[in-house]
Coordinates of C-alpha atoms and ligand atoms in Angstrom, one line a residue:
M1 CA -8.0 18.9 33.1
T2 CA -5.5 16.1 34.5
L3 CA -2.1 16.3 35.3
L4 CA -1.1 14.9 32.1
D5 CA -3.1 16.8 29.7
N6 CA -1.0 18.6 27.0
R7 CA 2.2 16.3 28.1
F8 CA 2.0 14.1 25.1
N9 CA 3.9 14.1 22.2
R10 CA 2.7 16.8 19.7
N11 CA 3.0 14.7 16.7
V12 CA 1.1 11.9 18.1
H13 CA -1.5 14.2 19.4
K14 CA -2.0 15.6 15.7
I15 CA -3.0 12.2 14.1
A16 CA -5.9 10.2 14.4
T17 CA -6.5 6.4 14.2
S18 CA -6.8 4.9 10.8
A19 CA -10.1 6.0 9.0
I20 CA -10.2 2.8 7.1
R21 CA -10.0 0.6 10.3
D22 CA -12.3 2.9 12.2
F23 CA -14.9 2.7 9.3
D24 CA -14.4 -1.2 9.2
Q25 CA -15.3 -1.4 12.9
K26 CA -18.1 1.0 12.8
V27 CA -20.1 -1.3 10.5
S28 CA -18.8 -4.6 11.7
S29 CA -21.9 -5.1 13.9
V30 CA -24.3 -4.9 11.2
E31 CA -26.0 -8.4 11.0
G32 CA -24.8 -10.4 7.9
I33 CA -22.6 -7.5 6.4
I34 CA -20.4 -8.4 3.5
K35 CA -17.1 -6.2 4.1
L36 CA -15.1 -5.4 1.1
T37 CA -13.1 -2.7 3.3
L38 CA -9.6 -4.1 4.3
G39 CA -6.9 -4.6 1.8
E40 CA -6.2 -8.2 2.9
P41 CA -6.0 -11.2 0.4
D42 CA -8.5 -13.9 0.9
F43 CA -6.2 -16.6 -0.1
A44 CA -4.6 -18.8 2.4
T45 CA -0.9 -18.7 2.8
P46 CA 0.6 -21.2 0.2
E47 CA 1.3 -24.8 2.1
H48 CA 4.7 -25.0 1.5
V49 CA 5.3 -21.7 3.0
K50 CA 3.1 -22.8 6.1
Q51 CA 5.4 -25.8 6.5
A52 CA 8.4 -23.8 6.5
G53 CA 6.9 -21.9 9.3
I54 CA 6.0 -25.0 11.3
E55 CA 9.3 -26.4 10.8
A56 CA 11.1 -23.4 11.9
I57 CA 9.3 -23.5 15.2
Q58 CA 10.1 -27.2 15.4
N59 CA 13.6 -26.6 14.7
N60 CA 13.9 -23.9 17.6
R61 CA 14.3 -21.0 14.9
T62 CA 12.8 -19.1 17.9
T63 CA 15.6 -16.8 19.0
Y64 CA 16.4 -13.2 18.0
A65 CA 17.7 -12.8 14.4
P66 CA 20.4 -10.5 13.4
T67 CA 19.0 -6.9 13.1
P68 CA 18.8 -6.7 9.4
G69 CA 17.3 -10.2 8.9
I70 CA 18.5 -13.9 8.8
P71 CA 21.2 -14.0 5.9
E72 CA 19.2 -16.5 3.9
L73 CA 16.1 -14.2 3.6
L74 CA 18.3 -11.1 2.6
Q75 CA 19.9 -13.3 -0.1
A76 CA 16.6 -14.4 -1.4
A77 CA 15.0 -11.0 -1.4
A78 CA 17.9 -9.6 -3.4
R79 CA 17.7 -12.4 -5.9
F80 CA 13.8 -12.0 -6.2
M81 CA 14.5 -8.2 -6.9
E82 CA 17.1 -8.9 -9.6
N83 CA 15.1 -11.7 -11.3
K84 CA 11.7 -10.1 -11.3
Y85 CA 12.5 -6.6 -11.6
D86 CA 16.2 -6.3 -12.9
L87 CA 17.1 -4.5 -9.6
H88 CA 20.4 -5.2 -8.2
Y89 CA 20.9 -5.1 -4.4
D90 CA 23.8 -6.7 -2.2
Q91 CA 22.9 -8.5 1.0
D92 CA 23.6 -5.5 3.1
E93 CA 21.4 -3.3 1.3
V94 CA 18.4 -5.1 2.2
I95 CA 16.4 -5.2 5.8
A96 CA 13.5 -7.5 6.7
T97 CA 11.0 -5.5 8.5
I98 CA 7.8 -5.9 10.3
G99 CA 5.6 -5.5 7.2
A100 CA 5.9 -3.0 4.6
T101 CA 4.6 -0.8 7.5
E102 CA 7.7 -0.9 9.4
A103 CA 9.8 -0.4 6.2
L104 CA 7.9 2.7 5.4
S105 CA 8.2 4.0 9.0
T106 CA 11.9 3.2 9.0
A107 CA 12.5 5.3 5.7
L108 CA 10.5 8.3 7.0
Q109 CA 12.4 8.3 10.6
T110 CA 15.6 7.9 8.7
V111 CA 15.2 11.1 6.7
L112 CA 12.9 13.4 8.5
N113 CA 13.8 16.3 10.6
P114 CA 11.0 18.6 12.1
G115 CA 9.2 20.7 9.6
D116 CA 10.7 18.7 6.4
K117 CA 8.1 18.5 3.7
V118 CA 7.2 15.0 2.0
L119 CA 5.2 15.1 -1.5
V120 CA 2.4 12.6 -1.4
P121 CA 0.2 11.9 -4.6
N122 CA -3.2 11.6 -3.7
P123 CA -5.5 9.7 -3.3
M124 CA -3.0 7.7 -0.9
F125 CA -2.7 5.0 1.5
S126 CA -4.0 6.9 4.3
L127 CA -1.0 5.6 6.7
Y128 CA 1.5 8.0 4.6
E129 CA -0.1 11.0 6.2
S130 CA -0.1 10.0 9.8
M131 CA 3.6 8.3 9.6
I132 CA 4.9 11.8 8.0
L133 CA 3.2 13.8 11.0
V134 CA 4.3 11.3 13.7
N135 CA 7.9 11.7 12.3
G136 CA 7.6 15.5 12.5
G137 CA 7.2 16.1 8.6
E138 CA 4.7 17.8 6.9
P139 CA 2.6 16.3 4.0
V140 CA 2.4 18.1 0.7
H141 CA -0.7 16.6 -0.9
I142 CA -0.6 16.3 -4.8
N143 CA -3.9 15.7 -6.4
T144 CA -3.6 13.4 -9.3
A145 CA -7.4 12.7 -9.9
D146 CA -7.3 14.9 -13.2
N147 CA -4.6 12.9 -14.7
G148 CA -6.3 9.5 -14.2
F149 CA -4.5 9.1 -10.7
V150 CA -1.1 9.2 -12.1
L151 CA 1.5 11.4 -10.8
A152 CA 2.7 13.7 -13.9
P153 CA 6.4 15.2 -13.7
E154 CA 4.9 18.8 -14.0
M155 CA 3.0 18.2 -10.5
I156 CA 6.2 17.6 -9.0
E157 CA 7.9 20.7 -10.7
E158 CA 5.0 22.7 -9.5
A159 CA 5.3 21.4 -5.8
L160 CA 9.0 22.0 -5.9
E161 CA 8.5 25.5 -7.1
T162 CA 6.1 26.3 -3.9
H163 CA 7.9 24.3 -1.2
G164 CA 11.5 24.6 -2.6
E165 CA 14.3 23.3 -0.3
N166 CA 11.9 22.1 2.3
V167 CA 11.0 19.0 0.4
K168 CA 12.9 16.2 1.7
A169 CA 11.2 13.2 0.2
I170 CA 8.4 11.9 -2.1
I171 CA 6.3 8.7 -1.6
L172 CA 5.2 7.0 -4.7
N173 CA 2.9 3.9 -4.8
Y174 CA 2.6 1.8 -8.0
P175 CA 0.4 -0.1 -8.3
T176 CA -1.6 2.3 -6.1
N177 CA -3.8 1.7 -3.3
P178 CA -6.6 2.8 -3.4
T179 CA -7.0 3.1 -7.3
G180 CA -5.2 0.2 -8.6
V181 CA -3.6 2.2 -11.3
M182 CA -0.2 1.4 -12.5
W183 CA 2.2 3.7 -14.3
T184 CA 4.0 3.1 -17.5
E185 CA 7.8 2.9 -17.9
E186 CA 7.7 6.1 -19.8
D187 CA 6.0 7.7 -16.6
A188 CA 8.7 6.3 -14.2
K189 CA 11.5 7.6 -16.5
K190 CA 10.0 11.1 -16.7
I191 CA 9.5 11.3 -13.0
A192 CA 13.0 10.0 -12.3
D193 CA 14.4 12.8 -14.7
V194 CA 12.7 15.5 -12.7
L195 CA 14.0 14.2 -9.1
R196 CA 17.6 13.2 -10.5
G197 CA 20.4 15.3 -9.0
K198 CA 17.9 16.9 -6.2
P199 CA 18.7 16.2 -2.6
I200 CA 15.3 14.6 -2.3
F201 CA 14.6 10.7 -1.3
V202 CA 12.2 8.6 -3.0
I203 CA 10.3 6.4 -0.8
S204 CA 8.7 3.8 -3.2
D205 CA 6.1 1.7 -1.8
E206 CA 5.9 -1.3 -4.3
I207 CA 4.0 -3.9 -2.2
Y208 CA 1.6 -4.6 -4.9
S209 CA 4.4 -5.2 -7.7
E210 CA 3.3 -8.9 -8.1
L211 CA -0.2 -8.1 -8.4
V212 CA -0.1 -6.5 -11.8
F213 CA -2.5 -7.7 -14.8
D214 CA -1.7 -6.0 -18.1
R215 CA 2.1 -5.2 -18.0
P216 CA 5.0 -5.9 -16.0
H217 CA 5.8 -3.8 -12.9
V218 CA 8.4 -1.0 -13.1
S219 CA 10.5 0.2 -10.2
I220 CA 11.5 4.2 -10.1
A221 CA 14.6 2.5 -8.7
S222 CA 15.4 1.2 -12.2
Y223 CA 16.0 4.9 -13.0
L224 CA 16.9 6.5 -9.7
R225 CA 18.5 4.0 -7.5
E226 CA 21.0 6.2 -5.6
Q227 CA 18.1 8.1 -4.0
T228 CA 15.5 5.5 -3.7
F229 CA 14.1 3.4 -0.7
V230 CA 12.3 0.4 -2.4
I231 CA 9.7 -0.9 -0.1
N232 CA 8.0 -4.6 -0.8
G233 CA 7.2 -7.6 1.3
V234 CA 5.2 -10.9 1.3
S235 CA 1.7 -9.6 2.6
K236 CA 0.1 -9.1 -0.7
S237 CA 2.3 -11.4 -2.9
H238 CA 2.1 -14.5 -0.8
S239 CA -0.9 -13.8 1.0
M240 CA 0.9 -13.3 4.5
T241 CA -0.6 -10.2 6.0
G242 CA -0.4 -11.7 9.4
W243 CA 3.1 -13.1 9.3
R244 CA 4.4 -9.6 9.1
I245 CA 7.3 -9.6 6.9
G246 CA 8.2 -6.5 4.8
L247 CA 11.4 -5.8 3.0
L248 CA 13.4 -2.5 2.7
F249 CA 16.0 -2.0 0.0
A250 CA 18.3 1.0 -0.4
P251 CA 21.8 1.9 -1.5
R252 CA 24.4 1.1 1.3
Q253 CA 25.0 4.7 2.2
I254 CA 21.2 5.0 3.0
M255 CA 21.2 1.6 4.6
K256 CA 23.7 2.6 7.1
E257 CA 21.4 4.9 8.7
A258 CA 18.2 3.0 8.2
V259 CA 19.4 0.0 9.9
K260 CA 19.8 2.2 13.2
V261 CA 16.3 3.0 13.1
H262 CA 15.1 -0.4 12.4
Q263 CA 17.3 -1.7 15.4
N264 CA 15.9 0.8 17.8
M265 CA 12.3 0.3 16.9
V266 CA 12.1 -3.5 16.8
T267 CA 15.4 -5.1 17.2
C268 CA 14.7 -7.6 14.4
A269 CA 11.6 -9.1 12.3
T270 CA 10.3 -12.3 13.8
T271 CA 12.6 -15.0 13.2
I272 CA 9.8 -17.8 12.4
S273 CA 8.2 -15.5 10.0
Q274 CA 11.6 -14.8 8.2
V275 CA 12.1 -18.5 7.6
A276 CA 8.8 -18.9 6.0
A277 CA 9.3 -15.7 4.0
T278 CA 12.5 -17.2 2.8
E279 CA 10.6 -20.3 1.4
A280 CA 8.1 -17.8 -0.1
L281 CA 10.8 -16.1 -2.2
V282 CA 12.8 -19.0 -3.1
N283 CA 10.5 -21.8 -3.8
G284 CA 7.3 -19.6 -4.4
A285 CA 8.6 -16.9 -6.4
D286 CA 5.5 -17.2 -8.7
D287 CA 2.9 -18.2 -6.0
A288 CA 1.1 -14.7 -6.9
V289 CA 0.4 -16.1 -10.6
P290 CA -2.9 -18.0 -9.6
M291 CA -3.9 -15.4 -7.3
R292 CA -3.4 -12.9 -10.1
V293 CA -5.8 -15.0 -12.5
E294 CA -8.3 -15.0 -9.9
Y295 CA -8.1 -11.0 -9.3
I296 CA -8.6 -10.3 -12.8
K297 CA -11.9 -12.3 -12.9
R298 CA -13.1 -10.3 -10.0
R299 CA -11.9 -7.0 -11.1
D300 CA -13.6 -7.6 -14.5
F301 CA -16.9 -8.7 -12.7
I302 CA -16.9 -5.7 -10.2
Y303 CA -15.9 -3.2 -13.0
E304 CA -18.7 -4.4 -15.2
S305 CA -21.4 -4.4 -12.5
M306 CA -20.6 -1.2 -11.1
T307 CA -20.4 0.4 -14.6
D308 CA -23.7 -0.6 -15.3
L309 CA -25.0 1.0 -12.3
G310 CA -23.5 4.3 -13.4
F311 CA -20.3 4.3 -11.3
K312 CA -17.2 5.7 -13.2
I313 CA -14.2 3.8 -13.0
I314 CA -10.6 3.7 -14.1
K315 CA -10.1 0.1 -14.9
P316 CA -7.3 -0.8 -12.5
S317 CA -4.2 -2.7 -13.7
G318 CA -2.9 -3.8 -10.4
A319 CA -3.5 -4.5 -6.9
F320 CA -6.9 -5.4 -5.7
Y321 CA -9.1 -2.3 -5.5
I322 CA -11.8 -0.7 -7.2
F323 CA -12.1 3.3 -6.8
A324 CA -15.4 4.3 -8.1
E325 CA -16.9 7.5 -8.6
I326 CA -20.5 7.6 -7.1
P327 CA -23.0 8.4 -9.7
A328 CA -24.1 12.0 -9.9
D329 CA -27.7 11.4 -9.4
L330 CA -27.0 9.7 -6.1
D331 CA -25.9 11.5 -2.9
Q332 CA -22.3 11.7 -3.5
D333 CA -21.1 12.3 0.1
S334 CA -18.7 9.4 0.3
F335 CA -19.1 9.0 3.8
Q336 CA -22.8 9.1 3.9
F337 CA -23.1 6.8 0.9
C338 CA -21.0 4.3 2.6
L339 CA -22.7 4.4 6.0
D340 CA -26.1 4.4 4.2
L341 CA -25.2 1.4 2.2
A342 CA -23.9 -0.5 5.1
L343 CA -26.8 0.1 7.2
N344 CA -29.6 -0.7 4.8
N345 CA -28.0 -3.2 2.7
A346 CA -25.4 -4.8 4.6
V347 CA -22.3 -4.0 2.2
A348 CA -19.2 -2.1 3.4
F349 CA -17.0 -0.3 1.2
I350 CA -14.5 2.5 2.4
P351 CA -15.5 6.4 2.0
G352 CA -13.1 7.7 -0.8
N353 CA -12.2 10.7 1.5
A354 CA -10.3 8.3 3.8
F355 CA -7.6 8.5 1.0
G356 CA -7.0 12.2 1.0
I357 CA -7.8 14.8 -1.6
G358 CA -9.2 13.6 -4.8
G359 CA -11.2 10.9 -3.1
E360 CA -14.3 12.9 -2.3
N361 CA -17.4 11.3 -4.3
Y362 CA -15.6 7.9 -4.6
V363 CA -15.7 4.7 -2.8
R364 CA -13.2 2.1 -2.5
L365 CA -13.8 -1.6 -2.3
S366 CA -11.4 -4.5 -2.0
Y367 CA -12.2 -7.5 -4.4
A368 CA -9.9 -9.5 -2.4
A369 CA -12.9 -11.6 -1.4
S370 CA -14.7 -14.7 -2.7
M371 CA -16.6 -14.6 -5.9
A372 CA -19.9 -15.6 -4.1
N373 CA -19.4 -12.7 -1.6
L374 CA -18.7 -10.2 -4.6
Q375 CA -21.6 -11.2 -6.5
E376 CA -24.0 -11.0 -3.3
A377 CA -22.3 -7.4 -2.7
M378 CA -23.2 -6.4 -6.3
T379 CA -26.9 -7.6 -6.1
R380 CA -27.1 -5.6 -2.7
L381 CA -25.4 -2.7 -4.3
K382 CA -27.9 -2.7 -7.0
Q383 CA -30.8 -3.0 -4.7
Y384 CA -29.5 0.1 -2.8
V385 CA -29.1 2.2 -5.8
D386 CA -32.4 1.1 -7.4
T387 CA -34.2 2.4 -4.0
Q388 CA -32.3 5.7 -4.1
R389 CA -33.3 6.4 -7.6
A390 CA -36.9 5.0 -7.0
Ligands
LIG401 C1 0.1 0.6 -0.3 C2 0.4 0.0 1.0 N1 1.4 -0.1 1.4 C3 1.8 -0.7 2.6 C4 0.8 -1.7 3.2 C5 1.1 -2.3 4.4 O1 1.6 -3.6 4.0 P1 2.1 -4.7 5.4 O2 0.7 -5.4 5.8 O3 3.1 -5.5 4.7 O4 2.6 -3.8 6.4 C6 -0.4 -1.8 2.6 C7 -1.5 -2.6 3.2 O5 -2.7 -2.5 2.7 C8 -0.7 -0.9 1.4 O6 -1.9 -0.9 1.0

């Protein structure tokens, strides 16, 4: 017992570090391992965007930015949303954040009081749970596995019946990490109908909106703008994860509060990166198109290879993940499966239970990796599965 035991913030004490990063670290020392673990595009940042970053440094754009962001980025972000998704935001309804991660954190901190509940469709991006807890809230997990990983309106109605007025917010994420599943316009409309007029904030994480394969992305804000925070950014669309620029959009009344949280947390996002992100959105609005073409090829390859081995997969229509159910004739404990595969055959996936309920018996892999690595990973997976079945 030391002097400072039990003196920590109780909410921080409740959470653990990211299960995804922990597993990634655990298997990193295996020699020659192919890691399909983290959600990180393998493309380089487009050349014109890199140049804009270099010029920003040369032109001494190295001082603080205004708290919400540099005006040219906020304008470019608003135009991008209008042109791509038919969503209208004025410049003062946008904030440039430190990645989508800070946008999520800012949204939650803006609305949560101790004990407030937040509905979270599962399987989910695991930071949602820890961010809710750290901000004093309580996650209410909704298992979507039986509905093809799409949230159904009745599931929300049921959760509201059980948890009533304590529900302060709901997090939505389409296309979804870890399943790659998208929803239809009809799904979005029906969910908006359930939430409309209720004092519930919608936190809509649309970071994969540019990586959609079969149909256009639909934002819930098209139907429920007045209650919604939209979260986006350039990490996935422009392969800019390390530049750390996210975007938070919300109606003025909400933004007036959110900007205070953002200011207290970070003052402003990095100026150099904001200049580069402006270039990405102004002159690179369609930079994701060639990446999308490549992702589709890889998705099809992994989908076919794993299906042939007996994995059950809902074919993803967005993002760059495959969420696959381990065949019933193998050990379906997702942690054990991933550990064994990594240690014996040097391929790393993430255990499905890192993504909440509905993820047990599943593995997630990211196909944001070279085709050569994916081919080798599938060869090794086949060897592992054949040995288990022998
Ligand atoms: C669903 C989802 N939201 C947010 C993020 C974080 O994005 P950023 O790197 O812009 O903070 C990720 C990253 O993997 C993600 O998968």
